[in-house]
Amino acid sequence: MDRFLKPFNRSGLLIAILLSPQFSLFPSAFEMLGGLDLTPAYLNDSNNPPRLYYRYRVEFFFERDIDHTWITPLFRDYWWHTVTISVVYFFVVKALQLLMRGRKPLELRPVLFAWNGALAVFSIVGFIRTSEEFFHAVFDEGLVHSVCRCFPPDSVGAHWYLFFAFSKIAELGDTVFLVLRKRPLTFLHCYHHMSVMIYTFHSGAEHIGAGRWFIVMNFLAHSLMYTYFAIAALGIRVNRAVAACVTLVQISQMVVGVAISVSVYFIKTRTDHKCQQSFGNLNLAFLIYASYLILFVRFFIRAYISGPKKSTVAQKKKTN
């Protein structure tokens, strides 16, 4: 059983199942996190959430020709299905691992390059488009408004949040490539993919103001990460320092995520500012970003600090 549940960790799967609305084993699970089981679209004010308006200099057709009236109900009514998707993802991955047992790893270089290249382009374009509104929010409107005021539902930013959310489902495909190529599958990889997807859709249901920070940071980190993966898929050897820098960018993202969560908490509890984020979502954001920070730092130390030292010592022993 232990071998079957690696590397997901039994407790992680159990938590996902208990939190799923389909199960009644622990009906108060959502209440423990401050009311994750949403009824209104906006927990602070269902009719008039604080919004930050910005007019883009250029708007593309795919950023405006979408009927935005269905976006909020989609997130509000169906966000919890991402928990179901996570459970299905778990069993699909385990089935693929069983299928690949005793088989040779697949190369898949052309497909892998196309996959990572497409996600790299998407992330780069997403960063360019969302950073325009982000910098306006931070430098023109101020830090408080940038974390407290959400996108208007018919804005370019809201449409990019929609694209971003569905990309989190698509990124589960990363794991499929790892399994088919018989590469190590870590708890960090699986936990990160599942929890990001769930949190992104829940945040979309609330239209959280801090979402612009999370989106821009993620687009930036993934622009670098998927570009690196695409180059590596071509068989080009990339300096180890580049991979370390990508991981440091991801760690920085987690530090900022924790800082933003703490900032929103103080704004909501110590000031009169109206901040668009429920305490349930805020608690979840802090827990997720803090856990990412611990796991990514642990990975960085093992991969780029402890690892090289051990290999160097072993090499010296062989030489002597």
Short mmCIF file of C-alpha atoms in Angstrom, two decimals:
data_model
loop_
_atom_site.label_atom_id
_atom_site.label_comp_id
_atom_site.label_asym_id
_atom_site.label_seq_id
_atom_site.Cartn_x
_atom_site.Cartn_y
_atom_site.Cartn_z
CA MET A 1 0.00 0.00 0.00
CA ASP A 2 2.84 2.40 0.82
CA ARG A 3 4.45 1.72 -2.52
CA PHE A 4 1.15 2.33 -4.28
CA LEU A 5 0.63 5.71 -2.62
CA LYS A 6 4.12 7.11 -3.20
CA PRO A 7 5.00 9.88 -3.93
CA PHE A 8 1.64 11.50 -3.18
CA ASN A 9 1.62 10.70 0.52
CA ARG A 10 -1.43 9.04 2.05
CA SER A 11 -2.24 12.03 4.22
CA GLY A 12 -2.37 14.30 1.17
CA LEU A 13 -4.84 12.04 -0.59
CA LEU A 14 -6.92 11.68 2.57
CA ILE A 15 -7.16 15.45 2.99
CA ALA A 16 -8.23 15.86 -0.63
CA ILE A 17 -10.97 13.25 -0.20
CA LEU A 18 -12.22 14.68 3.09
CA LEU A 19 -12.42 18.18 1.66
CA SER A 20 -14.34 17.05 -1.41
CA PRO A 21 -18.03 18.06 -1.26
CA GLN A 22 -19.01 14.63 -2.63
CA PHE A 23 -18.02 13.06 0.69
CA SER A 24 -19.87 13.52 3.96
CA LEU A 25 -17.21 11.97 6.21
CA PHE A 26 -16.11 15.38 7.41
CA PRO A 27 -18.80 17.95 6.49
CA SER A 28 -17.22 20.73 8.54
CA ALA A 29 -13.89 20.60 6.69
CA PHE A 30 -14.70 23.70 4.67
CA GLU A 31 -15.82 25.57 7.77
CA MET A 32 -12.45 24.87 9.42
CA LEU A 33 -10.79 26.91 6.68
CA GLY A 34 -13.16 29.80 7.15
CA GLY A 35 -15.99 28.89 4.80
CA LEU A 36 -14.49 27.59 1.59
CA ASP A 37 -17.85 26.24 0.46
CA LEU A 38 -18.98 29.44 -1.21
CA THR A 39 -22.53 30.62 -1.71
CA PRO A 40 -22.11 34.21 -2.94
CA ALA A 41 -19.56 35.13 -5.57
CA TYR A 42 -18.10 37.76 -3.28
CA LEU A 43 -17.88 37.14 0.44
CA ASN A 44 -17.28 40.77 1.40
CA ASP A 45 -20.08 42.31 -0.63
CA SER A 46 -22.01 40.21 -3.12
CA ASN A 47 -23.29 43.25 -5.01
CA ASN A 48 -20.39 45.67 -4.96
CA PRO A 49 -16.92 44.13 -4.54
CA PRO A 50 -13.96 46.54 -4.58
CA ARG A 51 -12.63 46.61 -8.14
CA LEU A 52 -9.63 48.20 -9.79
CA TYR A 53 -10.34 49.56 -13.26
CA TYR A 54 -7.63 49.83 -15.89
CA ARG A 55 -7.87 50.45 -19.62
CA TYR A 56 -5.31 48.50 -21.64
CA ARG A 57 -3.58 50.39 -24.43
CA VAL A 58 -4.26 47.48 -26.79
CA GLU A 59 -6.92 44.80 -26.39
CA PHE A 60 -6.91 41.66 -28.53
CA PHE A 61 -10.12 40.03 -29.71
CA PHE A 62 -9.67 36.95 -27.49
CA GLU A 63 -9.35 39.24 -24.47
CA ARG A 64 -12.71 40.91 -24.98
CA ASP A 65 -14.95 38.73 -27.17
CA ILE A 66 -15.92 36.41 -24.32
CA ASP A 67 -19.29 36.52 -22.60
CA HIS A 68 -18.06 37.27 -19.08
CA THR A 69 -21.46 36.66 -17.46
CA TRP A 70 -20.77 32.92 -17.25
CA ILE A 71 -17.25 33.19 -15.82
CA THR A 72 -18.16 34.00 -12.20
CA PRO A 73 -20.92 31.33 -11.98
CA LEU A 74 -18.47 28.83 -13.50
CA PHE A 75 -15.89 29.38 -10.78
CA ARG A 76 -18.44 29.81 -8.00
CA ASP A 77 -20.49 26.69 -8.73
CA TYR A 78 -17.83 24.30 -10.03
CA TRP A 79 -14.50 25.22 -8.41
CA TRP A 80 -14.70 22.18 -6.10
CA HIS A 81 -14.60 19.87 -9.13
CA THR A 82 -10.85 20.53 -9.14
CA VAL A 83 -10.71 18.31 -6.04
CA THR A 84 -12.37 15.57 -8.08
CA ILE A 85 -9.91 16.18 -10.92
CA SER A 86 -7.05 15.85 -8.42
CA VAL A 87 -8.30 12.46 -7.21
CA VAL A 88 -8.73 11.26 -10.82
CA TYR A 89 -5.25 12.62 -11.61
CA PHE A 90 -3.81 10.55 -8.76
CA PHE A 91 -5.29 7.27 -9.99
CA VAL A 92 -4.48 7.97 -13.65
CA VAL A 93 -0.84 8.59 -12.75
CA LYS A 94 -0.69 5.40 -10.69
CA ALA A 95 -2.26 3.45 -13.56
CA LEU A 96 0.32 4.84 -15.98
CA GLN A 97 3.13 3.91 -13.59
CA LEU A 98 1.84 0.35 -13.44
CA LEU A 99 1.56 0.31 -17.24
CA MET A 100 5.15 1.50 -17.64
CA ARG A 101 6.53 -1.02 -15.16
CA GLY A 102 8.89 -3.33 -17.02
CA ARG A 103 8.79 -1.15 -20.14
CA LYS A 104 11.52 1.04 -21.53
CA PRO A 105 11.13 4.80 -21.01
CA LEU A 106 9.74 6.71 -23.98
CA GLU A 107 11.88 9.49 -25.40
CA LEU A 108 9.08 11.76 -26.70
CA ARG A 109 11.54 14.59 -27.39
CA PRO A 110 9.57 16.27 -30.23
CA VAL A 111 6.29 16.08 -28.30
CA LEU A 112 7.97 17.20 -25.08
CA PHE A 113 9.55 20.18 -26.84
CA ALA A 114 6.20 21.16 -28.36
CA TRP A 115 4.46 20.80 -24.98
CA ASN A 116 6.98 22.82 -23.00
CA GLY A 117 7.42 25.32 -25.82
CA ALA A 118 3.68 25.96 -25.98
CA LEU A 119 3.46 26.46 -22.20
CA ALA A 120 6.52 28.73 -22.32
CA VAL A 121 4.97 30.93 -25.02
CA PHE A 122 1.66 31.00 -23.14
CA SER A 123 3.41 31.99 -19.90
CA ILE A 124 5.52 34.69 -21.59
CA VAL A 125 2.50 36.24 -23.32
CA GLY A 126 0.50 35.94 -20.10
CA PHE A 127 3.23 37.70 -18.12
CA ILE A 128 3.47 40.53 -20.66
CA ARG A 129 -0.29 41.06 -20.73
CA THR A 130 -0.98 40.82 -16.99
CA SER A 131 2.11 42.79 -15.92
CA GLU A 132 0.76 45.93 -17.63
CA GLU A 133 -2.24 46.06 -15.29
CA PHE A 134 -0.14 44.81 -12.37
CA PHE A 135 2.39 47.64 -12.56
CA HIS A 136 -0.44 50.17 -12.86
CA ALA A 137 -2.08 48.68 -9.76
CA VAL A 138 1.12 48.68 -7.68
CA PHE A 139 2.73 51.98 -8.72
CA ASP A 140 -0.30 54.12 -9.60
CA GLU A 141 -2.97 52.79 -7.24
CA GLY A 142 -0.75 51.65 -4.37
CA LEU A 143 0.05 48.39 -2.60
CA VAL A 144 -3.22 48.18 -0.66
CA HIS A 145 -5.39 48.53 -3.76
CA SER A 146 -3.19 46.07 -5.65
CA VAL A 147 -3.92 43.31 -3.12
CA CYS A 148 -7.48 44.27 -2.20
CA ARG A 149 -9.24 45.31 -5.41
CA CYS A 150 -10.20 42.63 -7.90
CA PHE A 151 -10.43 42.64 -11.69
CA PRO A 152 -13.73 43.85 -13.17
CA PRO A 153 -15.40 40.73 -14.67
CA ASP A 154 -15.32 42.13 -18.22
CA SER A 155 -11.68 43.26 -18.08
CA VAL A 156 -8.60 41.94 -19.87
CA GLY A 157 -7.20 40.91 -16.49
CA ALA A 158 -10.28 38.80 -15.71
CA HIS A 159 -10.01 37.02 -19.05
CA TRP A 160 -6.35 36.24 -18.42
CA TYR A 161 -7.30 34.87 -15.01
CA LEU A 162 -9.69 32.54 -16.85
CA PHE A 163 -6.91 31.41 -19.21
CA PHE A 164 -4.53 31.03 -16.27
CA ALA A 165 -6.97 28.88 -14.30
CA PHE A 166 -7.57 26.42 -17.13
CA SER A 167 -3.83 26.24 -17.81
CA LYS A 168 -3.47 24.75 -14.33
CA ILE A 169 -5.57 21.79 -15.48
CA ALA A 170 -3.50 21.47 -18.65
CA GLU A 171 -0.26 21.49 -16.66
CA LEU A 172 -1.23 18.19 -15.06
CA GLY A 173 0.07 16.80 -18.34
CA ASP A 174 3.59 17.51 -17.07
CA THR A 175 3.24 14.49 -14.81
CA VAL A 176 2.20 12.25 -17.70
CA PHE A 177 5.46 13.02 -19.49
CA LEU A 178 7.47 12.27 -16.35
CA VAL A 179 5.78 8.89 -15.95
CA LEU A 180 6.07 7.91 -19.62
CA ARG A 181 9.76 8.85 -19.58
CA LYS A 182 10.16 7.02 -16.23
CA ARG A 183 11.63 10.05 -14.51
CA PRO A 184 11.47 10.46 -10.71
CA LEU A 185 8.09 11.67 -9.51
CA THR A 186 8.31 13.70 -6.29
CA PHE A 187 5.73 14.67 -3.71
CA LEU A 188 6.57 18.34 -4.39
CA HIS A 189 5.69 17.97 -8.08
CA CYS A 190 2.33 16.26 -7.49
CA TYR A 191 1.29 18.32 -4.48
CA HIS A 192 2.18 21.56 -6.24
CA HIS A 193 0.21 20.74 -9.39
CA MET A 194 -2.91 19.65 -7.51
CA SER A 195 -2.99 22.38 -4.87
CA VAL A 196 -2.29 25.23 -7.32
CA MET A 197 -5.19 24.10 -9.48
CA ILE A 198 -7.62 23.85 -6.55
CA TYR A 199 -6.58 27.18 -5.04
CA THR A 200 -6.68 29.01 -8.38
CA PHE A 201 -10.26 27.98 -9.07
CA HIS A 202 -11.37 28.74 -5.51
CA SER A 203 -9.77 32.18 -5.77
CA GLY A 204 -11.57 32.71 -9.07
CA ALA A 205 -14.85 32.05 -7.28
CA GLU A 206 -14.02 34.85 -4.84
CA HIS A 207 -12.37 37.21 -7.36
CA ILE A 208 -9.59 37.84 -4.83
CA GLY A 209 -7.69 41.10 -5.17
CA ALA A 210 -4.31 39.51 -4.44
CA GLY A 211 -4.83 37.26 -7.45
CA ARG A 212 -3.03 39.73 -9.73
CA TRP A 213 0.14 39.22 -7.66
CA PHE A 214 -0.14 35.44 -7.75
CA ILE A 215 -0.81 35.36 -11.51
CA VAL A 216 2.05 37.65 -12.52
CA MET A 217 4.54 35.82 -10.29
CA ASN A 218 3.45 32.43 -11.60
CA PHE A 219 3.59 33.54 -15.23
CA LEU A 220 7.12 34.89 -14.71
CA ALA A 221 8.37 31.73 -12.99
CA HIS A 222 6.77 29.47 -15.59
CA SER A 223 8.13 31.57 -18.47
CA LEU A 224 11.62 30.69 -17.26
CA MET A 225 10.83 27.12 -16.20
CA TYR A 226 9.09 25.97 -19.38
CA THR A 227 11.64 27.71 -21.59
CA TYR A 228 14.35 25.80 -19.73
CA PHE A 229 12.43 22.52 -20.14
CA ALA A 230 11.86 23.19 -23.86
CA ILE A 231 15.58 23.77 -24.45
CA ALA A 232 16.46 20.66 -22.44
CA ALA A 233 13.96 18.63 -24.51
CA LEU A 234 16.05 19.42 -27.59
CA GLY A 235 18.98 17.64 -25.99
CA ILE A 236 20.87 20.88 -25.38
CA ARG A 237 22.88 20.74 -22.16
CA VAL A 238 22.06 23.77 -20.02
CA ASN A 239 24.40 24.93 -17.28
CA ARG A 240 23.39 23.68 -13.86
CA ALA A 241 23.44 27.25 -12.57
CA VAL A 242 20.51 28.10 -14.85
CA ALA A 243 18.34 25.43 -13.23
CA ALA A 244 19.38 26.71 -9.81
CA CYS A 245 18.39 30.26 -10.79
CA VAL A 246 14.96 29.05 -11.97
CA THR A 247 14.44 27.36 -8.60
CA LEU A 248 15.52 30.54 -6.79
CA VAL A 249 12.91 32.49 -8.77
CA GLN A 250 10.31 29.96 -7.64
CA ILE A 251 11.46 30.29 -4.02
CA SER A 252 11.22 34.09 -4.32
CA GLN A 253 7.68 33.64 -5.61
CA MET A 254 6.77 31.69 -2.48
CA VAL A 255 8.34 34.29 -0.18
CA VAL A 256 6.29 37.04 -1.83
CA GLY A 257 3.18 34.85 -1.67
CA VAL A 258 3.57 34.44 2.10
CA ALA A 259 4.27 38.18 2.49
CA ILE A 260 1.18 39.14 0.47
CA SER A 261 -0.99 36.78 2.52
CA VAL A 262 0.30 38.28 5.78
CA SER A 263 -0.22 41.80 4.40
CA VAL A 264 -3.82 41.09 3.42
CA TYR A 265 -4.47 39.66 6.89
CA PHE A 266 -3.25 42.84 8.57
CA ILE A 267 -5.20 45.04 6.13
CA LYS A 268 -8.39 43.11 6.85
CA THR A 269 -7.93 43.01 10.63
CA ARG A 270 -6.14 46.29 11.42
CA THR A 271 -7.55 48.79 8.89
CA ASP A 272 -10.89 49.92 7.48
CA HIS A 273 -9.94 49.06 3.90
CA LYS A 274 -12.31 46.78 2.05
CA CYS A 275 -10.22 43.81 0.90
CA GLN A 276 -11.63 41.27 -1.53
CA GLN A 277 -10.52 37.97 -0.02
CA SER A 278 -12.26 35.80 2.55
CA PHE A 279 -10.40 34.56 5.61
CA GLY A 280 -10.92 31.01 4.39
CA ASN A 281 -9.15 31.72 1.11
CA LEU A 282 -6.52 33.75 2.94
CA ASN A 283 -5.78 30.90 5.35
CA LEU A 284 -5.47 28.53 2.42
CA ALA A 285 -3.15 30.91 0.56
CA PHE A 286 -0.83 31.21 3.56
CA LEU A 287 -0.74 27.45 4.20
CA ILE A 288 -0.09 26.64 0.55
CA TYR A 289 2.61 29.27 -0.01
CA ALA A 290 4.32 28.46 3.30
CA SER A 291 4.37 24.74 2.45
CA TYR A 292 5.70 25.52 -1.06
CA LEU A 293 8.44 27.64 0.47
CA ILE A 294 9.55 24.85 2.79
CA LEU A 295 9.43 22.20 0.05
CA PHE A 296 11.22 24.31 -2.59
CA VAL A 297 13.97 25.36 -0.17
CA ARG A 298 14.38 21.71 0.81
CA PHE A 299 14.57 20.75 -2.86
CA PHE A 300 17.10 23.51 -3.60
CA ILE A 301 19.38 22.43 -0.74
CA ARG A 302 19.26 18.78 -1.77
CA ALA A 303 19.66 19.44 -5.50
CA TYR A 304 22.22 22.25 -5.57
CA ILE A 305 23.97 22.37 -2.19
CA SER A 306 24.06 18.99 -0.45
CA GLY A 307 24.01 16.95 -3.66
CA PRO A 308 27.12 18.40 -5.30
CA LYS A 309 29.09 18.21 -2.03
CA LYS A 310 28.28 14.53 -1.60
CA SER A 311 29.20 13.71 -5.17
CA THR A 312 32.45 15.66 -4.80
CA VAL A 313 33.39 13.71 -1.67
CA ALA A 314 32.59 10.43 -3.39
CA GLN A 315 34.70 11.45 -6.38
CA LYS A 316 37.64 12.29 -4.11
CA LYS A 317 37.39 8.88 -2.44
CA LYS A 318 37.45 7.19 -5.84
CA THR A 319 40.48 9.27 -6.86
CA ASN A 320 42.37 8.45 -3.67
#
